Every structure is written in C-alpha cells, then in structure tokens.
Amino acid sequence: MGRISKKTSNTSLQPGDSSNSNSPSKLRHRKGNDDGRQQAASSSEIAVAGQGMVPVEENTKRWRNWWQRTTFTFVMIGGFFTVIALGPLSIMLMVLCLQVLIYREVISLSSVAKKERDLPWSRAMNAYFLVCLEYYLYGHNIHRALERRPWLEAHLRPVFAHHTFISFSLYLIGFVWFVGTLRKGYYRFQMGQFAWTHMALGLVVVQSQYMIENIFEGIFWFFLPIALVIVNDIFAYIFGFFFGRHQLIELSPKKTWEGYIGGGLMTMVFGFMFTALLSDWRFMVCPPPTLSMTAFSNVQCDVNPVFVPKDYAVPGAVSTLLSTLLGHHIATVSIRPVQFHSLAISAFASLIAPFGGFFASGVKRAFNIKDFGNSIPGHGGVTDRFDCQFIMAAFSHTYYMSFIKLSSVTIGSVFSSFLALDPGMQVELFQSIQEYLQNTGSISDAVKSAAVAAAAAAAAVSE
C-alpha cells in the first residue's frame, strides 16, 4: 500500500510543477546541457591521424615533447661533433664518462635502500669492480698509445709487463671482499647484486670498450657507426611520428613498422653518401699518430685501399637508361669500396641495433620504470640514448677486423722473427718455404737447385 500511495502522489503532480522530472522545461534544460557538453567535448578534442579523436591537452603535450626532444637532439649532436673535433683523447674521456654514467644508472635499478643500509659496503664494491675493469681495459689502450713514446714506456714497462696479472689480482681482492661481507638473511639479495654487477660490467663497460678499439683504427670507424645509429633513431622517430600505424614490437609500444622501415632506408642512403664525404679527410681515416691529434692537425698516412675510389662498369641496361636521362654516355662509375661496406654497417644499424633498445625496454618493463633516468630532457637517462650504441660498436669492430683491416705482417717483422731463431731452425724454416714455393710453382727448378745448395752451405756453416 505504501508503494501504491507513493506512486499515486507522484503522478498527481501538475504538468507545470517544477518537481516533475518529465516536464517540458526540464527536458529542454537537460537537452541544452547535453548539447553544451558535446560542444565542449568537440572543442577539447582534435583528430589525429591514426589515433582518432585526441584531447587538445594531450595533443599539445605531444607536440611540446616533440620540440623538446628535437632541441636536445641537436644539442647532443653539436656536443658530439665538438668532442670528435678535439681528437682521440677527448673521445676516450667521453666514452669513459658514458661508461660510468650508464653503469651507475643500470646498477641503481637493482638497489634496495633498506637492505643497502644494512650492507654498507655494497655500493663501494660496485664502484671497486668498475675501477678494476676500467684499469684492465684502459691499461691496454695506454700501453698502445705510449708505444710512440719509448722514454715514458721504459719507466712504466714493469707495470705494462704484468698488467694482466695485476688486474686479475685486483679482481680477486674484490671477490674475497664480497665473500667476506656475506650476511645471513641477505644471501639471495647479495648474490643477485653480485650477478647484476657483473652483467652490467659485461654489457656496458666491455661492449663500449670496442668504441675505444675503433678509435685506434681511425676515428672514421668510431664516428660512422655512432652517426648511423643516431640518424636511424631520428628518421625512425620522424617516420613513426607522422606515418606510424602498425606497432612493431610489444616491448616498445611507440615503435612502428613505418618508422622501422623508413628509418632503415634513410640510414642506408645516408651511410652511402656520408661515407664518401668522410673518405678524403685524413683526420678521419688515418690511425691517430698521437692522442693529442685534433681536427686541425696536419695528419698524413698511407690510407687503407678501401678509401681509394675505383671504377666500376655499369651494366648495359643501366648505362642506357642513365645515358638517356642525363644526356651523355655513362660506362663506368667511381665508387669507394668503403661505401659498399657502409651499406652493410648501415643495415646492421637499422635492422639489428634497435634490438639493443628493445632489450633496454624489456629491462625497464621488468623494473616498472619509464626511463633509466632524467638527465637528458625529452630523452630520459643516458642509457636511454646509448642503449643501441654498445652492440653497434661491437659489430663494427668485428666487421672491420674481419673484412677491412689490412694485415699487419710485413717483410721486416717476419725477418726480425727469423733472426730470433737459432741457425738450425732458420735452415728448417728456409727449406719449408722453398718446398712450399716449388709445390705452388712459384720458383723454377734452377732456382730450386740454387736454393738447395745455399741451404746445404748454411747447414754446414751452422755445424
């Protein structure tokens, strides 16, 4: 009865009563509110290609991030060129700073403040192991640099002679130190920290050391791989920003196939053309005579043949097409062999090196962080910008040593080794060389007879 009487009282209201929720004035007011909200919504949203309607604030933030990222990209490029111009020593110092900063960012991911307060030596051990590895790696580089300064090398010869043993002894001290600090209740945490430290040393410090190795072969081999990764990152971002539709990999949701492919193609073109521009600059292609060399130094050397232009015959159909388009006959083109090598390095920078960044994205997801740091506005931490560079440096050094580096063996070095042998071994080596040359048809029978006689005479003298 209560429900019925309540319903009756509600329906007994007059149409003009303001308390009637279905009155025409109420409906008009509600409709007006809905229209206002729709207009406000339409004014606060904007259509973005591939994303539908996006709020204006979000779109404004998107463009603000774009300009911030672009500005600091050019700042980093300018700083990079400045360091390159200052020569090998400044480059080595830059790499050392990057190693320390990135190692610090990576190590901080696994730190637990509460547990580290109970383990006061954990951070000190992380720094100690870094110093040990840097001493080992840079010790070899310093020894190589001092080969042209015999007077200084003579004073440090005992250190260089036992450099590996000293480095290993330092590591053993750290190992014993770590075992001595193991505490009950923290075993798993400490073992995890120990493993994480060694992973960081291997992936960050050891891989980045290939950058230093590339410097000693010529700044070109340091500069080009880094430039290719930077250019690929820029163009991949541009193509993804304007044309991105399809996600490339789940680990990095903002990476798109359009950016991946577009960035790769532009990197190949850039690498082929940019290599030709650098090949005539002795500062780039010559192994550094001294660490104090700069871009303004007068550097001279016998350049690697890959930097010397060669004429290549143009296929008939291509020659006909070019002759028609350009109005004159083209039978050959002049290309430096290193430009073909740059295509291989560019392909790696475009197709494989980005997976170093994807690996870093996996690490960030594992630790539930957006960036490794915030030291570079618009880019995150140092690790976020150099996550692809380490694997790129390792590949470029391996590629150079496998396909480009000239043999360091000379007649003078071989003869010096020959003189170090005792007379009997010298005769044995001579006979082996003579036998090999005859079997390959490199010497005639007359030369063979003379060689046998000379070997016999040398054997008689040695006896």
Short mmCIF file of C-alpha atoms in Angstrom, two decimals, residues 16-175:
data_model
loop_
_atom_site.label_atom_id
_atom_site.label_comp_id
_atom_site.label_asym_id
_atom_site.label_seq_id
_atom_site.Cartn_x
_atom_site.Cartn_y
_atom_site.Cartn_z
CA GLY A 16 3.68 22.76 -14.72
CA ASP A 17 5.09 21.68 -11.37
CA SER A 18 8.86 22.18 -11.30
CA SER A 19 9.36 18.97 -9.36
CA ASN A 20 8.10 16.88 -12.29
CA SER A 21 11.18 15.27 -13.79
CA ASN A 22 9.46 14.78 -17.15
CA SER A 23 8.26 18.37 -17.60
CA PRO A 24 9.00 20.06 -20.97
CA SER A 25 11.12 22.76 -19.30
CA LYS A 26 13.22 20.12 -17.57
CA LEU A 27 13.68 18.21 -20.79
CA ARG A 28 14.73 21.37 -22.62
CA HIS A 29 17.20 22.21 -19.87
CA ARG A 30 18.69 18.71 -19.91
CA LYS A 31 18.95 18.76 -23.69
CA GLY A 32 20.68 22.10 -23.52
CA ASN A 33 23.18 20.72 -21.02
CA ASP A 34 23.88 17.72 -23.25
CA ASP A 35 24.45 19.95 -26.27
CA GLY A 36 26.81 22.12 -24.22
CA ARG A 37 28.80 19.13 -23.11
CA GLN A 38 29.02 17.85 -26.70
CA GLN A 39 30.25 21.24 -27.91
CA ALA A 40 32.77 21.41 -25.06
CA ALA A 41 33.94 17.91 -25.86
CA SER A 42 34.29 18.68 -29.57
CA SER A 43 36.25 21.85 -28.78
CA SER A 44 38.60 19.96 -26.41
CA GLU A 45 39.36 17.17 -28.89
CA ILE A 46 41.20 17.11 -32.17
CA ALA A 47 41.50 14.46 -34.82
CA VAL A 48 45.00 12.94 -35.09
CA ALA A 49 45.85 10.65 -37.98
CA GLY A 50 45.84 7.03 -36.92
CA GLN A 51 44.62 7.83 -33.37
CA GLY A 52 41.10 9.15 -33.83
CA MET A 53 39.94 11.93 -31.51
CA VAL A 54 42.68 13.04 -29.09
CA PRO A 55 42.19 15.65 -26.33
CA VAL A 56 43.72 19.03 -27.14
CA GLU A 57 45.80 18.97 -23.96
CA GLU A 58 47.26 15.59 -24.88
CA ASN A 59 47.98 16.74 -28.42
CA THR A 60 49.65 19.92 -27.09
CA LYS A 61 51.79 17.85 -24.73
CA ARG A 62 52.69 15.58 -27.64
CA TRP A 63 53.98 18.50 -29.70
CA ARG A 64 55.75 20.01 -26.68
CA ASN A 65 57.62 16.72 -26.19
CA TRP A 66 58.41 16.71 -29.89
CA TRP A 67 60.06 20.13 -29.76
CA GLN A 68 61.89 19.38 -26.51
CA ARG A 69 63.21 16.09 -27.87
CA THR A 70 64.22 17.70 -31.17
CA THR A 71 66.01 20.61 -29.46
CA PHE A 72 68.11 18.40 -27.20
CA THR A 73 68.80 16.05 -30.10
CA PHE A 74 70.56 18.87 -31.92
CA VAL A 75 72.31 19.90 -28.69
CA MET A 76 73.70 16.38 -28.32
CA ILE A 77 74.72 16.26 -31.97
CA GLY A 78 76.55 19.57 -31.61
CA GLY A 79 78.35 18.37 -28.50
CA PHE A 80 79.24 15.12 -30.20
CA PHE A 81 80.83 16.92 -33.17
CA THR A 82 82.79 19.13 -30.78
CA VAL A 83 84.23 16.13 -28.97
CA ILE A 84 85.13 14.50 -32.28
CA ALA A 85 86.96 17.63 -33.44
CA LEU A 86 89.04 17.71 -30.26
CA GLY A 87 90.56 14.37 -31.17
CA PRO A 88 91.13 10.88 -29.74
CA LEU A 89 91.92 11.90 -26.17
CA SER A 90 88.64 13.81 -25.74
CA ILE A 91 86.74 10.93 -27.33
CA MET A 92 88.27 8.44 -24.91
CA LEU A 93 87.36 10.68 -21.97
CA MET A 94 83.80 10.99 -23.30
CA VAL A 95 83.49 7.20 -23.57
CA LEU A 96 84.84 6.82 -20.04
CA CYS A 97 82.24 9.29 -18.72
CA LEU A 98 79.47 7.47 -20.57
CA GLN A 99 80.60 4.14 -19.15
CA VAL A 100 80.49 5.48 -15.60
CA LEU A 101 77.11 7.23 -16.01
CA ILE A 102 75.40 4.29 -17.70
CA TYR A 103 76.89 1.79 -15.25
CA ARG A 104 75.55 3.96 -12.41
CA GLU A 105 72.05 4.07 -13.93
CA VAL A 106 71.95 0.32 -14.52
CA ILE A 107 73.28 -0.57 -11.07
CA SER A 108 70.74 1.72 -9.39
CA LEU A 109 67.90 -0.39 -10.81
CA SER A 110 68.66 -3.29 -8.50
CA SER A 111 69.39 -1.25 -5.41
CA VAL A 112 67.16 -1.62 -2.37
CA ALA A 113 67.77 1.23 0.05
CA LYS A 114 66.57 -0.61 3.16
CA LYS A 115 68.83 -3.60 2.59
CA GLU A 116 71.77 -1.50 1.49
CA ARG A 117 71.63 0.37 4.79
CA ASP A 118 72.31 -2.97 6.47
CA LEU A 119 75.03 -3.75 3.90
CA PRO A 120 77.12 -0.57 3.84
CA TRP A 121 79.81 -1.96 1.53
CA SER A 122 77.55 -2.94 -1.38
CA ARG A 123 77.85 0.35 -3.29
CA ALA A 124 81.56 0.55 -2.61
CA MET A 125 82.03 -2.92 -4.12
CA ASN A 126 80.09 -1.92 -7.24
CA ALA A 127 82.46 1.00 -7.74
CA TYR A 128 85.51 -1.16 -6.97
CA PHE A 129 84.68 -3.75 -9.63
CA LEU A 130 84.14 -0.94 -12.14
CA VAL A 131 87.57 0.53 -11.33
CA CYS A 132 89.21 -2.90 -11.70
CA LEU A 133 87.73 -3.45 -15.14
CA GLU A 134 88.50 0.09 -16.31
CA TYR A 135 92.10 -0.35 -15.17
CA TYR A 136 92.41 -3.57 -17.15
CA LEU A 137 90.84 -2.20 -20.34
CA TYR A 138 92.36 1.26 -20.39
CA GLY A 139 95.75 -0.10 -19.37
CA HIS A 140 96.00 -1.80 -22.76
CA ASN A 141 94.96 1.40 -24.50
CA ILE A 142 97.52 3.50 -22.64
CA HIS A 143 100.24 0.97 -23.46
CA ARG A 144 99.34 1.18 -27.13
CA ALA A 145 99.37 4.96 -27.05
CA LEU A 146 102.78 5.07 -25.35
CA GLU A 147 104.45 2.87 -27.97
CA ARG A 148 105.42 6.08 -29.77
CA ARG A 149 106.98 7.48 -26.58
CA PRO A 150 109.76 4.99 -25.71
CA TRP A 151 111.21 7.08 -22.88
CA LEU A 152 107.91 7.09 -20.99
CA GLU A 153 107.13 3.48 -21.78
CA ALA A 154 110.52 2.46 -20.37
CA HIS A 155 109.62 3.84 -16.95
CA LEU A 156 106.26 2.05 -16.96
CA ARG A 157 107.47 -1.19 -18.51
CA PRO A 158 107.21 -3.25 -15.28
CA VAL A 159 103.58 -2.19 -14.91
CA PHE A 160 102.72 -2.99 -18.54
CA ALA A 161 104.62 -6.27 -18.46
CA HIS A 162 102.48 -7.56 -15.59
CA HIS A 163 99.33 -5.63 -16.38
CA THR A 164 97.08 -8.67 -16.76
CA PHE A 165 98.31 -10.26 -13.53
CA ILE A 166 97.85 -7.00 -11.61
CA SER A 167 94.32 -6.61 -12.98
CA PHE A 168 93.36 -10.16 -12.05
CA SER A 169 94.85 -9.73 -8.57
CA LEU A 170 92.74 -6.61 -8.06
CA TYR A 171 89.63 -8.57 -9.08
CA LEU A 172 90.49 -11.37 -6.64
CA ILE A 173 90.71 -8.82 -3.84
CA GLY A 174 87.20 -7.66 -4.71
CA PHE A 175 85.95 -11.25 -4.85
#
